[in-house]
Short mmCIF file of C-alpha atoms and ligand atoms in Angstrom, two decimals:
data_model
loop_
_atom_site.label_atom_id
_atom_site.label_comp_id
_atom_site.label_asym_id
_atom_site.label_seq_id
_atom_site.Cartn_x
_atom_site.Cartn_y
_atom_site.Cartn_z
CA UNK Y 1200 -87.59 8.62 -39.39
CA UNK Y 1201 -90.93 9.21 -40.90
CA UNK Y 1202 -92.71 6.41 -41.99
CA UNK Y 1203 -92.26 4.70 -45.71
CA UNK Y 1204 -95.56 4.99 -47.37
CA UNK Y 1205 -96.24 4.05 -51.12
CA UNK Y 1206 -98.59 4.17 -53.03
CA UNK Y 1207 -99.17 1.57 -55.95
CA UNK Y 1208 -101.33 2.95 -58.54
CA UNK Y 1209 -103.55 1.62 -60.90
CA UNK Y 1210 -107.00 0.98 -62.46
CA UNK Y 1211 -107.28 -2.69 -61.18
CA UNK Y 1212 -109.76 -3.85 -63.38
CA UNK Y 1213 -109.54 -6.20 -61.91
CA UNK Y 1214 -106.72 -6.97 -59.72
CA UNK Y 1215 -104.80 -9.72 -61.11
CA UNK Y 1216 -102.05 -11.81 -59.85
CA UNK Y 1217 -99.52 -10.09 -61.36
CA UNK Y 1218 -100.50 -7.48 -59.02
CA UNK Y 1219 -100.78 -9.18 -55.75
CA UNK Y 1220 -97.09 -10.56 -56.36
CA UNK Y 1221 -95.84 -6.83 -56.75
CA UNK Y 1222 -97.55 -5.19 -53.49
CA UNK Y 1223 -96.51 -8.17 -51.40
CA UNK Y 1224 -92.59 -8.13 -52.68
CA UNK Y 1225 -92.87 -4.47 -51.74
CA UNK Y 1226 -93.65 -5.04 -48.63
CA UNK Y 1227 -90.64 -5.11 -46.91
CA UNK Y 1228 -89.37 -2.24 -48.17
CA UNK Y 1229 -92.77 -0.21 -46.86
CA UNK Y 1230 -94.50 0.64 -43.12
CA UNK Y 1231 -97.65 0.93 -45.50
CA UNK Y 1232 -98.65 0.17 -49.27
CA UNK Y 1233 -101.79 1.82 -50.25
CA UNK Y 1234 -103.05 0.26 -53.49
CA UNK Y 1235 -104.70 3.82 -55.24
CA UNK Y 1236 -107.60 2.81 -57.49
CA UNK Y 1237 -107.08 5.73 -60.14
CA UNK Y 1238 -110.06 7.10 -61.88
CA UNK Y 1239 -109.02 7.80 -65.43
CA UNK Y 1240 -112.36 9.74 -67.35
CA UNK Y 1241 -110.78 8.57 -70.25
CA UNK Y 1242 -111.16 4.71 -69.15
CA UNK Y 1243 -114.38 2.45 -69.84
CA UNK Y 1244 -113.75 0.56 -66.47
CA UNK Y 1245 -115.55 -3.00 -66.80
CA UNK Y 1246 -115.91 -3.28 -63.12
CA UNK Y 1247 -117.21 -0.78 -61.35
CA UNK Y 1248 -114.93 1.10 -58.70
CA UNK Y 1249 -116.65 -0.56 -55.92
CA UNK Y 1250 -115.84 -3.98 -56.96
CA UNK Y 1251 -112.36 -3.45 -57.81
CA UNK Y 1252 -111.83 -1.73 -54.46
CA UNK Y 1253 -113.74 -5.08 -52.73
CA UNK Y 1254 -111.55 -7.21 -54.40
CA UNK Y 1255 -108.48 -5.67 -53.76
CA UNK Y 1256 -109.81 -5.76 -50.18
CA UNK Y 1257 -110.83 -8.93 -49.98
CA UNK Y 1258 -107.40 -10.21 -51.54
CA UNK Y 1259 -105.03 -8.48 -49.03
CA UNK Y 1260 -107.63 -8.54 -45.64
CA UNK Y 1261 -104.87 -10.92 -44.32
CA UNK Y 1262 -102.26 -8.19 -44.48
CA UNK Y 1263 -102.72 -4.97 -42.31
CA UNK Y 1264 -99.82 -3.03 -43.90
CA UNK Y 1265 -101.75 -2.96 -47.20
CA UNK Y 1266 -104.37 0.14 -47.91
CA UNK Y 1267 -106.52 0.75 -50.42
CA UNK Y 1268 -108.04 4.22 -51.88
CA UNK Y 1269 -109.66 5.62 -54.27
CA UNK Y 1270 -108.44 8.80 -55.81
CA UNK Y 1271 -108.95 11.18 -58.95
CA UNK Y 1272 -106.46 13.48 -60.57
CA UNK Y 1273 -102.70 13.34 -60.14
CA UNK Y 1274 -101.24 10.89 -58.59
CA UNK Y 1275 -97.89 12.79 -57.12
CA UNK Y 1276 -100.98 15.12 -55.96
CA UNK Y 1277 -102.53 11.38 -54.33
CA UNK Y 1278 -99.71 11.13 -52.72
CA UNK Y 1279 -98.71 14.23 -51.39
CA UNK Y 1280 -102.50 14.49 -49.93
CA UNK Y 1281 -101.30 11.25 -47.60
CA UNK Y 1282 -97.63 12.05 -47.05
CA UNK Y 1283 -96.52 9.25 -49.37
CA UNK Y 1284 -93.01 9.21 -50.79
CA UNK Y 1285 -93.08 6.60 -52.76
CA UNK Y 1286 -94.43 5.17 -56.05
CA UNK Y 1287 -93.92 1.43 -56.29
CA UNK Y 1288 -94.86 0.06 -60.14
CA UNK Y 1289 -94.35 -3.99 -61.32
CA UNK Y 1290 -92.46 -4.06 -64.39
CA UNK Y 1291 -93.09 -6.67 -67.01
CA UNK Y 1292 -91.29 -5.80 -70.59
CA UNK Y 1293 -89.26 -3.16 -72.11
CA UNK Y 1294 -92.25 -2.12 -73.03
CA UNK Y 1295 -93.63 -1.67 -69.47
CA UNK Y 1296 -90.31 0.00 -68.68
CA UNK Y 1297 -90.09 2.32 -71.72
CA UNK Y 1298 -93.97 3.84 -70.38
CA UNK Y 1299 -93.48 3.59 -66.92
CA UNK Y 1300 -89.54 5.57 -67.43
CA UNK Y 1301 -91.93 8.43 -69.03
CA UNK Y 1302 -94.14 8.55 -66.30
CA UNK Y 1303 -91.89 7.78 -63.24
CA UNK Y 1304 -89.37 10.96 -64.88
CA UNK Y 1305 -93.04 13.38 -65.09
CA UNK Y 1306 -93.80 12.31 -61.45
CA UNK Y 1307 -90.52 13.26 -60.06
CA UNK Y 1308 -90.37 16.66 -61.89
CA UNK Y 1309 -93.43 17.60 -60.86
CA UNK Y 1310 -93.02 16.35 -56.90
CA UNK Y 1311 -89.31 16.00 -56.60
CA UNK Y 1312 -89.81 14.52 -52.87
CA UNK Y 1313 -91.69 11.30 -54.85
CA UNK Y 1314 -89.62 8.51 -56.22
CA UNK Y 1315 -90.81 5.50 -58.30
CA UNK Y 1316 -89.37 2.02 -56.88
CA UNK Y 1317 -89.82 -0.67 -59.97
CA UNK Y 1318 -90.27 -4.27 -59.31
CA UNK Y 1319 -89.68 -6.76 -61.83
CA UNK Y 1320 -92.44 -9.44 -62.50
CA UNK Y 1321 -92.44 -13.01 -61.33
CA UNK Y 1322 -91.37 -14.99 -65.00
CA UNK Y 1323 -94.38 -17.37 -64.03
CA UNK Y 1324 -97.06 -13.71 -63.99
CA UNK Y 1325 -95.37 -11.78 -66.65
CA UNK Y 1326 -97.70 -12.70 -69.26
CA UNK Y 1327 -101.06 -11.43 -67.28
CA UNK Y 1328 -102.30 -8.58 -67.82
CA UNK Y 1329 -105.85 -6.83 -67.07
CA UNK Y 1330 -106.73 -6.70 -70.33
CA UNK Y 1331 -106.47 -10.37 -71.06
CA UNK Y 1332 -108.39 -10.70 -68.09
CA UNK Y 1333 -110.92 -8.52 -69.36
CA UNK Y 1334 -111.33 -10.09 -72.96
CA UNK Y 1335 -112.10 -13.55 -71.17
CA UNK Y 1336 -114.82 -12.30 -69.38
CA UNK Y 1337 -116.30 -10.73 -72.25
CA UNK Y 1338 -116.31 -14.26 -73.92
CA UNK Y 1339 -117.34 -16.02 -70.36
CA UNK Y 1340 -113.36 -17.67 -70.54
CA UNK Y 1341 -112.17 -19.08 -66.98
CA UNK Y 1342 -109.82 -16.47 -65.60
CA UNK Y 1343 -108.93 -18.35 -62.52
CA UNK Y 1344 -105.59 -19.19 -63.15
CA UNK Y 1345 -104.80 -15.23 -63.58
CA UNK Y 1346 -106.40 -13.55 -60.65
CA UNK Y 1347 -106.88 -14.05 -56.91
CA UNK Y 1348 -108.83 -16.41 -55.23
CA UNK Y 1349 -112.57 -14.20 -54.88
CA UNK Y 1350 -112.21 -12.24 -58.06
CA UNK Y 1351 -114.74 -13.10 -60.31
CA UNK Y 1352 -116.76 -12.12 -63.23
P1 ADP T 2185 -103.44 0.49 -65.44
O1 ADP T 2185 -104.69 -0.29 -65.39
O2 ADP T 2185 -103.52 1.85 -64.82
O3 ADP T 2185 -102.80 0.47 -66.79
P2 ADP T 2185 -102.17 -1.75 -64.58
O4 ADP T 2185 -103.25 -2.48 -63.90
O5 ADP T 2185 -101.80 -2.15 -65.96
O6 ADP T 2185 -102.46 -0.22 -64.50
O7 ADP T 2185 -100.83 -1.85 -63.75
C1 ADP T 2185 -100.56 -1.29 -62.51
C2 ADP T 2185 -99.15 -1.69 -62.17
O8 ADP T 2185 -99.05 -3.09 -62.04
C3 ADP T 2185 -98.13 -1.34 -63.25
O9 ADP T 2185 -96.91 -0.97 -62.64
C4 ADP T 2185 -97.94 -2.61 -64.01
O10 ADP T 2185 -96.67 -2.68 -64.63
C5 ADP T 2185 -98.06 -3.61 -62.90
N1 ADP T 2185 -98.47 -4.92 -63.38
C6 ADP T 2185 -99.58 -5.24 -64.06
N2 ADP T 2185 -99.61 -6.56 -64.36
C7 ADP T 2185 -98.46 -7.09 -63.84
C8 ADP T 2185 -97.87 -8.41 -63.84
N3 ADP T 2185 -98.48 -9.43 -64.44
N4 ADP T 2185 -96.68 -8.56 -63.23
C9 ADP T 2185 -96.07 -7.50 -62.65
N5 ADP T 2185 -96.55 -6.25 -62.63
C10 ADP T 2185 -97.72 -6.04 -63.22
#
C-alpha cells in the first residue's frame, strides 16, 4: 500500500495548541503529516512565514512523522505536488464545520483522489483560536496558556 500522507493546512499565525492537539491525534492514522503553511495574498500575516514555520518546527522536532512546508496556491494542487491523499482539519463549532463542509466538498470535486479527515477539538482547546492569540499580542497579553512551549511574541 502506498503510504498515508496528509497534509494539515493552515496559516499558523501562530501555531496554537489547539493545533498541536489535532496533528498529534492524527497521527496514528498517518505514515506522515505535513503541516502546509498556506500563503493567502489576501492575509496580513502578523508573523512572518519564517517564524511560523520555526515554530511549528520547533514544537514537533520530537516527532519525525511530522513535516512542515510552505506552499502557495491550491491546496488539493499542494497536495497532489507531494502525493498526499489526505486533508486532515480540527473542528471546533458548527461553525468550524459549516466552513470547513464548504471547503472539504470544493477540495474533493476538484481532486476526487483527496479526502478531508475532521478531528474534533479537545473541550479543554476549543476556545483558542489564532486570532485571540493575535489580539493579545497586539496588547502585550500573556498567551502562554494558548500556545506551545517556544512560541512567543
Ligand atoms: P487559518 O489560519 O487558515 O484560518 P486556522 O489556523 O484557523 O487556519 O486552522 C487550521 C486548522 O486548525 C483548521 O482545521 C481549524 O479548525 C483547526 N484549529 C484551529 N484551532 C483549533 C483548536 N483550538 N482546536 C482544534 N482545531 C483547531
Amino acid at each position: 500500500m502506498s503510504k498515508r500522507i496528509a497534509v494539515f493546512p493552515g496559516s499558523f499565525d501562530p501555531i496554537t495548541k489547539g493545533h498541536e492537539n489535532i496533528v498529534r491525534r492524527g497521527l496514528p492514522l498517518f505514515d506522515e503529516i505535513i503541516v502546509g503553511i498556506g500563503y493567502n495574498t489576501n492575509k496580513n500575516y502578523f508573523f512572518s512565514q519564517e517564524r511560523r514555520e520555526y515554530f511549528i518546527k520547533k514544537v514537533f522536532e520530537d516527532e519525525p512523522k511530522i513535516k512542515v512546508a510552505r506552499y502557495s496556491g491550491l491546496t488539493v494542487n499542494f497536495c497532489k505536488e507531494i502525493g498526499a491523499n489526505f486533508i486532515l482539519r480540527g473542528l471546533r463549532t458548527s461553525a468550524d464545520y459549516e466552513f470547513e463542509r464548504a471547503i472539504a466538498q470544493m477540495n474533493h470535486a476538484m481532486a476526487p483522489e483527496v479526502d478531508t479527515v475532521f478531528i474534533v477539538s479537545e473541550p479543554a482547546l476549543s476556545h483558542i483560536s489564532s486570532t485571540i492569540v493575535r489580539d493579545i499580542l497586539l496588547y502585550q497579553g500573556d498567551i502562554s496558556s494558548f500556545v506551545p512551549k517556544g512560541v512567543t511574541g
